[in-house]
C-alpha cells in the first residue's frame, strides 16, 4: 500500500541497483486547495490499490502552510521547478537513474477557476514538472464519481460544487441524519464519496467519464477553454502508482 509521509529527502544508502529497487518513489505535491486535495490524496493513499505491490510511494506536501497568494498556478509551478531540480540532484546522489520506476516526481494540482497565467504555468512545467488540471475545478473530478457530466460550467466552480452537493447520498456521507451540507463543509472528503463498494467502483466510473469529456478537447487548443476537463486520474496512476481505490 502506498504510504503518506512528510518531507524527507532522498539520501544515499548502500545496496547498489538492488537497493534502489526497494526505495519508495518520492512524490512532491503542490495543491491549490488547502483542504480538499490533501485530504483526498491521503485517503486514496491509505485505501487505494497499488498497481504493483512492491512499488511504494511516499508523498510530500510542499505548500501545506503556504498563503493563498502562493497557491496560484504559475506561482506553484515556479516553486515546483526549483524543488524538481533539488530532488533530482538528491536522487542522482543516491544512485537512482531517470529510467528507474522510483525516480522522484513533482506534481502540481490546480484548477482553471478564473486564474491568470494558466498557459504560462503549462509552458514552464515542460521543464519536468507534472500537472493535474481540472476545469473549472477539482469538484468536477469528485462529481464524476457520482455521474457523467459533459455540459459546460461556464468556468464557474460554484456550479460544480452545487451539483456535487445535490448528488443522492452525498450529504449522508457526513452523517446518517444529515440532509444538506454547505459549500464549506463539502470541502472535506469522506470515504463514502469515493471508495469502491460491493456493487459500485466509483473510481473506474469517474475515470471513464473523465476520459470521455477530455477526448473532446484537442491538445493544440487553449486549455483555458477546456470546459469541462480533468486529468486527476493521471496523477493517481502515473504519480501515485495506484490502480484504483
PDB file of C-alpha atoms in Angstrom:
ATOM      1  CA  UNK A   1       0.000   0.000   0.000  1.00  0.00           C
ATOM      2  CA  UNK A   2       1.242   3.492  -0.787  1.00  0.00           C
ATOM      3  CA  UNK A   3       2.486   5.467   2.136  1.00  0.00           C
ATOM      4  CA  UNK A   4       1.801   9.057   3.147  1.00  0.00           C
ATOM      5  CA  UNK A   5       4.832  10.806   4.523  1.00  0.00           C
ATOM      6  CA  UNK A   6       6.249  14.238   5.180  1.00  0.00           C
ATOM      7  CA  UNK A   7       9.302  15.990   3.807  1.00  0.00           C
ATOM      8  CA  UNK A   8      12.179  13.531   3.856  1.00  0.00           C
ATOM      9  CA  UNK A   9      14.726  13.947   1.077  1.00  0.00           C
ATOM     10  CA  UNK A  10      16.369  11.165  -0.861  1.00  0.00           C
ATOM     11  CA  UNK A  11      19.651  10.113   0.747  1.00  0.00           C
ATOM     12  CA  UNK A  12      22.336   7.679  -0.291  1.00  0.00           C
ATOM     13  CA  UNK A  13      22.022   4.119   1.010  1.00  0.00           C
ATOM     14  CA  UNK A  14      24.063   1.022   0.380  1.00  0.00           C
ATOM     15  CA  UNK A  15      22.864  -1.790  -1.809  1.00  0.00           C
ATOM     16  CA  UNK A  16      23.503  -0.695  -5.399  1.00  0.00           C
ATOM     17  CA  UNK A  17      20.878  -1.375  -8.034  1.00  0.00           C
ATOM     18  CA  UNK A  18      19.119  -3.922  -5.856  1.00  0.00           C
ATOM     19  CA  UNK A  19      18.867  -1.381  -3.041  1.00  0.00           C
ATOM     20  CA  UNK A  20      17.464   1.220  -5.429  1.00  0.00           C
ATOM     21  CA  UNK A  21      14.636  -1.102  -6.402  1.00  0.00           C
ATOM     22  CA  UNK A  22      13.403  -1.227  -2.809  1.00  0.00           C
ATOM     23  CA  UNK A  23      13.199   2.539  -2.403  1.00  0.00           C
ATOM     24  CA  UNK A  24       9.810   4.192  -2.403  1.00  0.00           C
ATOM     25  CA  UNK A  25       9.111   6.759  -5.081  1.00  0.00           C
ATOM     26  CA  UNK A  26       9.153  10.226  -3.541  1.00  0.00           C
ATOM     27  CA  UNK A  27       6.307  12.367  -4.898  1.00  0.00           C
ATOM     28  CA  UNK A  28       6.400  16.090  -4.126  1.00  0.00           C
ATOM     29  CA  UNK A  29       2.982  17.717  -4.381  1.00  0.00           C
ATOM     30  CA  UNK A  30       1.718  21.286  -4.639  1.00  0.00           C
ATOM     31  CA  UNK A  31      -2.046  21.753  -4.281  1.00  0.00           C
ATOM     32  CA  UNK A  32      -4.157  24.801  -4.941  1.00  0.00           C
ATOM     33  CA  UNK A  33      -6.642  23.795  -2.270  1.00  0.00           C
ATOM     34  CA  UNK A  34      -5.634  23.800   1.368  1.00  0.00           C
ATOM     35  CA  UNK A  35      -8.142  21.135   2.454  1.00  0.00           C
ATOM     36  CA  UNK A  36      -9.834  19.116  -0.269  1.00  0.00           C
ATOM     37  CA  UNK A  37      -6.919  17.908  -2.358  1.00  0.00           C
ATOM     38  CA  UNK A  38      -4.649  16.967   0.595  1.00  0.00           C
ATOM     39  CA  UNK A  39      -7.496  15.079   2.274  1.00  0.00           C
ATOM     40  CA  UNK A  40      -8.295  13.319  -0.986  1.00  0.00           C
ATOM     41  CA  UNK A  41      -4.680  12.308  -1.573  1.00  0.00           C
ATOM     42  CA  UNK A  42      -4.207  10.966   1.944  1.00  0.00           C
ATOM     43  CA  UNK A  43      -7.437   8.972   1.748  1.00  0.00           C
ATOM     44  CA  UNK A  44      -6.614   7.267  -1.532  1.00  0.00           C
ATOM     45  CA  UNK A  45      -3.043   6.563  -0.456  1.00  0.00           C
ATOM     46  CA  UNK A  46      -4.426   4.846   2.619  1.00  0.00           C
ATOM     47  CA  UNK A  47      -7.234   2.944   0.889  1.00  0.00           C
ATOM     48  CA  UNK A  48      -6.022   2.632  -2.705  1.00  0.00           C
ATOM     49  CA  UNK A  49      -4.691  -0.400  -4.546  1.00  0.00           C
ATOM     50  CA  UNK A  50      -1.073  -0.182  -5.756  1.00  0.00           C
ATOM     51  CA  UNK A  51      -0.651  -1.145  -9.395  1.00  0.00           C
ATOM     52  CA  UNK A  52       2.367  -3.202  -8.296  1.00  0.00           C
ATOM     53  CA  UNK A  53       2.542  -4.203  -4.615  1.00  0.00           C
ATOM     54  CA  UNK A  54       6.326  -3.843  -4.468  1.00  0.00           C
ATOM     55  CA  UNK A  55       6.306  -0.262  -5.795  1.00  0.00           C
ATOM     56  CA  UNK A  56       5.655   2.084  -2.893  1.00  0.00           C
ATOM     57  CA  UNK A  57       5.081   5.827  -2.883  1.00  0.00           C
ATOM     58  CA  UNK A  58       5.749   8.428  -0.214  1.00  0.00           C
ATOM     59  CA  UNK A  59       4.060  11.789  -0.633  1.00  0.00           C
ATOM     60  CA  UNK A  60       5.369  15.186   0.447  1.00  0.00           C
ATOM     61  CA  UNK A  61       3.037  18.186   0.503  1.00  0.00           C
ATOM     62  CA  UNK A  62       5.278  21.078  -0.408  1.00  0.00           C
ATOM     63  CA  UNK A  63       2.955  24.031   0.197  1.00  0.00           C
ATOM     64  CA  UNK A  64       0.879  22.827   3.131  1.00  0.00           C
ATOM     65  CA  UNK A  65       1.351  26.122   5.006  1.00  0.00           C
ATOM     66  CA  UNK A  66       1.514  28.477   2.035  1.00  0.00           C
ATOM     67  CA  UNK A  67      -0.668  31.584   1.903  1.00  0.00           C
ATOM     68  CA  UNK A  68      -3.383  31.781  -0.752  1.00  0.00           C
ATOM     69  CA  UNK A  69      -1.391  34.155  -2.950  1.00  0.00           C
ATOM     70  CA  UNK A  70       1.282  31.470  -3.339  1.00  0.00           C
ATOM     71  CA  UNK A  71      -1.289  28.833  -4.343  1.00  0.00           C
ATOM     72  CA  UNK A  72      -1.865  30.249  -7.828  1.00  0.00           C
ATOM     73  CA  UNK A  73      -0.976  28.019 -10.815  1.00  0.00           C
ATOM     74  CA  UNK A  74       2.058  29.917 -12.097  1.00  0.00           C
ATOM     75  CA  UNK A  75       3.494  30.599  -8.636  1.00  0.00           C
ATOM     76  CA  UNK A  76       3.186  26.918  -7.697  1.00  0.00           C
ATOM     77  CA  UNK A  77       4.828  25.715 -10.904  1.00  0.00           C
ATOM     78  CA  UNK A  78       7.686  28.197 -10.457  1.00  0.00           C
ATOM     79  CA  UNK A  79       8.377  26.788  -6.998  1.00  0.00           C
ATOM     80  CA  UNK A  80       7.842  23.235  -8.255  1.00  0.00           C
ATOM     81  CA  UNK A  81      10.611  23.677 -10.830  1.00  0.00           C
ATOM     82  CA  UNK A  82      13.003  24.684  -8.067  1.00  0.00           C
ATOM     83  CA  UNK A  83      12.005  21.651  -5.979  1.00  0.00           C
ATOM     84  CA  UNK A  84      12.343  19.378  -9.008  1.00  0.00           C
ATOM     85  CA  UNK A  85      15.949  20.391  -9.639  1.00  0.00           C
ATOM     86  CA  UNK A  86      16.781  19.835  -5.971  1.00  0.00           C
ATOM     87  CA  UNK A  87      15.198  16.398  -5.599  1.00  0.00           C
ATOM     88  CA  UNK A  88      16.609  15.171  -8.907  1.00  0.00           C
ATOM     89  CA  UNK A  89      20.120  16.094  -7.740  1.00  0.00           C
ATOM     90  CA  UNK A  90      19.485  14.222  -4.496  1.00  0.00           C
ATOM     91  CA  UNK A  91      18.155  11.211  -6.399  1.00  0.00           C
ATOM     92  CA  UNK A  92      21.277  11.101  -8.580  1.00  0.00           C
ATOM     93  CA  UNK A  93      23.459  11.308  -5.477  1.00  0.00           C
ATOM     94  CA  UNK A  94      21.509   8.369  -4.061  1.00  0.00           C
ATOM     95  CA  UNK A  95      22.280   6.297  -7.141  1.00  0.00           C
ATOM     96  CA  UNK A  96      18.876   6.496  -8.830  1.00  0.00           C
ATOM     97  CA  UNK A  97      18.542   6.730 -12.602  1.00  0.00           C
ATOM     98  CA  UNK A  98      15.891   8.643 -14.527  1.00  0.00           C
ATOM     99  CA  UNK A  99      14.670   5.371 -16.035  1.00  0.00           C
ATOM    100  CA  UNK A 100      14.042   3.858 -12.564  1.00  0.00           C
ATOM    101  CA  UNK A 101      10.383   3.490 -11.591  1.00  0.00           C
ATOM    102  CA  UNK A 102      11.083   5.268  -8.323  1.00  0.00           C
ATOM    103  CA  UNK A 103      12.728   8.342  -9.813  1.00  0.00           C
ATOM    104  CA  UNK A 104      11.140  11.275  -7.901  1.00  0.00           C
ATOM    105  CA  UNK A 105       8.274  13.254  -9.375  1.00  0.00           C
ATOM    106  CA  UNK A 106       6.949  16.740  -8.678  1.00  0.00           C
ATOM    107  CA  UNK A 107       3.238  17.353  -9.274  1.00  0.00           C
ATOM    108  CA  UNK A 108       1.107  20.489  -9.204  1.00  0.00           C
ATOM    109  CA  UNK A 109      -2.680  20.171  -8.876  1.00  0.00           C
ATOM    110  CA  UNK A 110      -4.594  23.275  -9.884  1.00  0.00           C
ATOM    111  CA  UNK A 111      -7.918  24.449 -11.302  1.00  0.00           C
ATOM    112  CA  UNK A 112      -8.921  26.788 -14.085  1.00  0.00           C
ATOM    113  CA  UNK A 113     -11.267  28.896 -11.921  1.00  0.00           C
ATOM    114  CA  UNK A 114     -10.592  32.473 -13.015  1.00  0.00           C
ATOM    115  CA  UNK A 115      -6.800  32.277 -12.663  1.00  0.00           C
ATOM    116  CA  UNK A 116      -4.382  34.187 -14.813  1.00  0.00           C
ATOM    117  CA  UNK A 117      -1.170  32.591 -16.075  1.00  0.00           C
ATOM    118  CA  UNK A 118      -2.555  29.133 -16.884  1.00  0.00           C
ATOM    119  CA  UNK A 119      -0.766  28.966 -20.245  1.00  0.00           C
ATOM    120  CA  UNK A 120       2.482  30.244 -18.716  1.00  0.00           C
ATOM    121  CA  UNK A 121       2.251  27.606 -15.982  1.00  0.00           C
ATOM    122  CA  UNK A 122       1.937  24.819 -18.549  1.00  0.00           C
ATOM    123  CA  UNK A 123       4.847  26.174 -20.600  1.00  0.00           C
ATOM    124  CA  UNK A 124       7.099  26.368 -17.553  1.00  0.00           C
ATOM    125  CA  UNK A 125       6.081  22.864 -16.451  1.00  0.00           C
ATOM    126  CA  UNK A 126       7.696  21.464 -19.592  1.00  0.00           C
ATOM    127  CA  UNK A 127      10.963  21.521 -17.628  1.00  0.00           C
ATOM    128  CA  UNK A 128       9.751  18.313 -15.980  1.00  0.00           C
ATOM    129  CA  UNK A 129       7.033  19.298 -13.522  1.00  0.00           C
ATOM    130  CA  UNK A 130       3.811  17.312 -13.912  1.00  0.00           C
ATOM    131  CA  UNK A 131       0.374  18.902 -13.769  1.00  0.00           C
ATOM    132  CA  UNK A 132      -3.072  17.574 -12.865  1.00  0.00           C
ATOM    133  CA  UNK A 133      -5.541  20.118 -14.215  1.00  0.00           C
ATOM    134  CA  UNK A 134      -9.274  20.499 -13.653  1.00  0.00           C
ATOM    135  CA  UNK A 135     -11.652  22.882 -15.404  1.00  0.00           C
ATOM    136  CA  UNK A 136     -13.471  24.523 -13.757  1.00  0.00           C
ATOM    137  CA  UNK A 137     -12.171  22.953 -10.541  1.00  0.00           C
ATOM    138  CA  UNK A 138     -11.360  19.790  -8.580  1.00  0.00           C
ATOM    139  CA  UNK A 139     -15.039  19.385  -7.659  1.00  0.00           C
ATOM    140  CA  UNK A 140     -15.641  18.188 -11.223  1.00  0.00           C
ATOM    141  CA  UNK A 141     -13.455  15.134 -10.532  1.00  0.00           C
ATOM    142  CA  UNK A 142     -15.430  14.455  -7.358  1.00  0.00           C
ATOM    143  CA  UNK A 143     -18.726  14.889  -9.225  1.00  0.00           C
ATOM    144  CA  UNK A 144     -17.681  12.307 -11.815  1.00  0.00           C
ATOM    145  CA  UNK A 145     -17.633   9.706  -9.031  1.00  0.00           C
ATOM    146  CA  UNK A 146     -21.422  10.122  -8.965  1.00  0.00           C
ATOM    147  CA  UNK A 147     -22.439  10.855 -12.544  1.00  0.00           C
ATOM    148  CA  UNK A 148     -21.255  11.581 -16.037  1.00  0.00           C
ATOM    149  CA  UNK A 149     -21.238  15.293 -16.798  1.00  0.00           C
ATOM    150  CA  UNK A 150     -20.427  16.735 -20.215  1.00  0.00           C
ATOM    151  CA  UNK A 151     -22.027  20.202 -20.238  1.00  0.00           C
ATOM    152  CA  UNK A 152     -20.029  23.357 -19.728  1.00  0.00           C
ATOM    153  CA  UNK A 153     -19.910  25.015 -16.311  1.00  0.00           C
ATOM    154  CA  UNK A 154     -19.069  28.364 -17.865  1.00  0.00           C
ATOM    155  CA  UNK A 155     -15.902  28.315 -15.768  1.00  0.00           C
ATOM    156  CA  UNK A 156     -17.890  28.651 -12.544  1.00  0.00           C
ATOM    157  CA  UNK A 157     -16.592  26.329  -9.841  1.00  0.00           C
ATOM    158  CA  UNK A 158     -19.565  27.058  -7.613  1.00  0.00           C
ATOM    159  CA  UNK A 159     -21.826  25.306 -10.088  1.00  0.00           C
ATOM    160  CA  UNK A 160     -19.730  22.135  -9.898  1.00  0.00           C
ATOM    161  CA  UNK A 161     -19.735  22.293  -6.112  1.00  0.00           C
ATOM    162  CA  UNK A 162     -23.503  22.783  -6.041  1.00  0.00           C
ATOM    163  CA  UNK A 163     -24.108  19.808  -8.335  1.00  0.00           C
ATOM    164  CA  UNK A 164     -21.828  17.674  -6.186  1.00  0.00           C
ATOM    165  CA  UNK A 165     -23.711  18.560  -3.004  1.00  0.00           C
ATOM    166  CA  UNK A 166     -27.017  17.694  -4.659  1.00  0.00           C
ATOM    167  CA  UNK A 167     -25.983  14.129  -5.502  1.00  0.00           C
ATOM    168  CA  UNK A 168     -28.023  11.370  -3.911  1.00  0.00           C
ATOM    169  CA  UNK A 169     -26.358  10.144  -0.728  1.00  0.00           C
ATOM    170  CA  UNK A 170     -23.656  12.834  -0.710  1.00  0.00           C
ATOM    171  CA  UNK A 171     -24.910  14.687   2.358  1.00  0.00           C
ATOM    172  CA  UNK A 172     -25.276  11.412   4.279  1.00  0.00           C
ATOM    173  CA  UNK A 173     -21.528  10.757   3.974  1.00  0.00           C
ATOM    174  CA  UNK A 174     -21.184  13.464   6.651  1.00  0.00           C
ATOM    175  CA  UNK A 175     -23.656  11.719   8.952  1.00  0.00           C
ATOM    176  CA  UNK A 176     -26.647   9.411   8.619  1.00  0.00           C
ATOM    177  CA  UNK A 177     -29.106  12.154   9.550  1.00  0.00           C
ATOM    178  CA  UNK A 178     -27.512  14.977   7.576  1.00  0.00           C
ATOM    179  CA  UNK A 179     -29.769  16.286   4.823  1.00  0.00           C
ATOM    180  CA  UNK A 180     -27.637  19.094   3.392  1.00  0.00           C
ATOM    181  CA  UNK A 181     -24.065  20.379   3.645  1.00  0.00           C
ATOM    182  CA  UNK A 182     -22.643  23.832   2.986  1.00  0.00           C
ATOM    183  CA  UNK A 183     -20.051  24.613   0.347  1.00  0.00           C
ATOM    184  CA  UNK A 184     -17.506  24.978   3.147  1.00  0.00           C
ATOM    185  CA  UNK A 185     -18.395  21.605   4.709  1.00  0.00           C
ATOM    186  CA  UNK A 186     -18.194  19.939   1.304  1.00  0.00           C
ATOM    187  CA  UNK A 187     -14.507  20.810   1.066  1.00  0.00           C
ATOM    188  CA  UNK A 188     -13.854  17.900   3.417  1.00  0.00           C
ATOM    189  CA  UNK A 189     -13.530  14.492   1.764  1.00  0.00           C
ATOM    190  CA  UNK A 190     -15.457  11.496   3.100  1.00  0.00           C
ATOM    191  CA  UNK A 191     -14.686   7.858   2.178  1.00  0.00           C
ATOM    192  CA  UNK A 192     -18.231   7.107   1.061  1.00  0.00           C
ATOM    193  CA  UNK A 193     -17.897   9.675  -1.727  1.00  0.00           C
ATOM    194  CA  UNK A 194     -15.039   7.828  -3.383  1.00  0.00           C
ATOM    195  CA  UNK A 195     -14.320   4.297  -2.316  1.00  0.00           C
ATOM    196  CA  UNK A 196     -15.394   1.103  -4.025  1.00  0.00           C
ATOM    197  CA  UNK A 197     -18.390  -0.805  -2.686  1.00  0.00           C
ATOM    198  CA  UNK A 198     -19.643  -4.310  -3.435  1.00  0.00           C
ATOM    199  CA  UNK A 199     -21.829  -3.006  -6.247  1.00  0.00           C
ATOM    200  CA  UNK A 200     -20.009   0.101  -7.433  1.00  0.00           C
ATOM    201  CA  UNK A 201     -16.481   1.090  -8.478  1.00  0.00           C
ATOM    202  CA  UNK A 202     -16.637   4.874  -8.259  1.00  0.00           C
ATOM    203  CA  UNK A 203     -13.050   5.421  -9.385  1.00  0.00           C
ATOM    204  CA  UNK A 204     -13.480   3.356 -12.546  1.00  0.00           C
ATOM    205  CA  UNK A 205     -16.661   5.285 -13.348  1.00  0.00           C
ATOM    206  CA  UNK A 206     -15.016   8.667 -12.755  1.00  0.00           C
ATOM    207  CA  UNK A 207     -12.027   7.721 -14.881  1.00  0.00           C
ATOM    208  CA  UNK A 208     -14.263   6.608 -17.752  1.00  0.00           C
ATOM    209  CA  UNK A 209     -16.304   9.802 -17.563  1.00  0.00           C
ATOM    210  CA  UNK A 210     -13.163  11.965 -17.461  1.00  0.00           C
ATOM    211  CA  UNK A 211     -11.630  10.303 -20.491  1.00  0.00           C
ATOM    212  CA  UNK A 212     -14.859  10.834 -22.407  1.00  0.00           C
ATOM    213  CA  UNK A 213     -15.065  14.580 -21.728  1.00  0.00           C
ATOM    214  CA  UNK A 214     -11.325  15.086 -22.186  1.00  0.00           C
ATOM    215  CA  UNK A 215     -11.398  13.491 -25.631  1.00  0.00           C
ATOM    216  CA  UNK A 216     -13.436  16.433 -26.873  1.00  0.00           C
ATOM    217  CA  UNK A 217     -10.507  18.825 -26.391  1.00  0.00           C
ATOM    218  CA  UNK A 218      -7.581  18.996 -28.789  1.00  0.00           C
ATOM    219  CA  UNK A 219      -4.131  19.271 -27.155  1.00  0.00           C
ATOM    220  CA  UNK A 220      -3.409  22.091 -29.602  1.00  0.00           C
ATOM    221  CA  UNK A 221      -6.197  24.315 -28.283  1.00  0.00           C
ATOM    222  CA  UNK A 222      -6.196  26.750 -25.379  1.00  0.00           C
ATOM    223  CA  UNK A 223      -6.517  24.934 -22.045  1.00  0.00           C
ATOM    224  CA  UNK A 224      -8.336  27.963 -20.670  1.00  0.00           C
ATOM    225  CA  UNK A 225     -11.320  26.843 -22.740  1.00  0.00           C
ATOM    226  CA  UNK A 226     -11.334  23.129 -21.855  1.00  0.00           C
ATOM    227  CA  UNK A 227     -14.662  23.201 -20.019  1.00  0.00           C
ATOM    228  CA  UNK A 228     -15.196  20.649 -18.560  1.00  0.00           C
ATOM    229  CA  UNK A 229     -11.895  18.792 -18.179  1.00  0.00           C
ATOM    230  CA  UNK A 230      -9.984  16.860 -15.526  1.00  0.00           C
ATOM    231  CA  UNK A 231      -6.991  14.537 -15.660  1.00  0.00           C
ATOM    232  CA  UNK A 232      -6.625  13.816 -11.936  1.00  0.00           C
ATOM    233  CA  UNK A 233      -6.674  10.092 -12.776  1.00  0.00           C
ATOM    234  CA  UNK A 234      -3.276  10.501 -14.469  1.00  0.00           C
ATOM    235  CA  UNK A 235      -1.826  11.799 -11.214  1.00  0.00           C
ATOM    236  CA  UNK A 236      -3.333   8.825  -9.376  1.00  0.00           C
ATOM    237  CA  UNK A 237      -1.965   6.216 -11.745  1.00  0.00           C
ATOM    238  CA  UNK A 238       1.258   7.751 -13.088  1.00  0.00           C
ATOM    239  CA  UNK A 239       2.240   9.673  -9.975  1.00  0.00           C
ATOM    240  CA  UNK A 240       0.917   7.700  -7.006  1.00  0.00           C
ATOM    241  CA  UNK A 241       1.135   4.324  -8.816  1.00  0.00           C
ATOM    242  CA  UNK A 242      -2.376   3.286  -7.830  1.00  0.00           C
ATOM    243  CA  UNK A 243      -4.692   1.211  -9.980  1.00  0.00           C
ATOM    244  CA  UNK A 244      -7.800   2.368  -8.145  1.00  0.00           C
ATOM    245  CA  UNK A 245      -9.466   2.718  -4.759  1.00  0.00           C
TER     246      UNK A 245
END
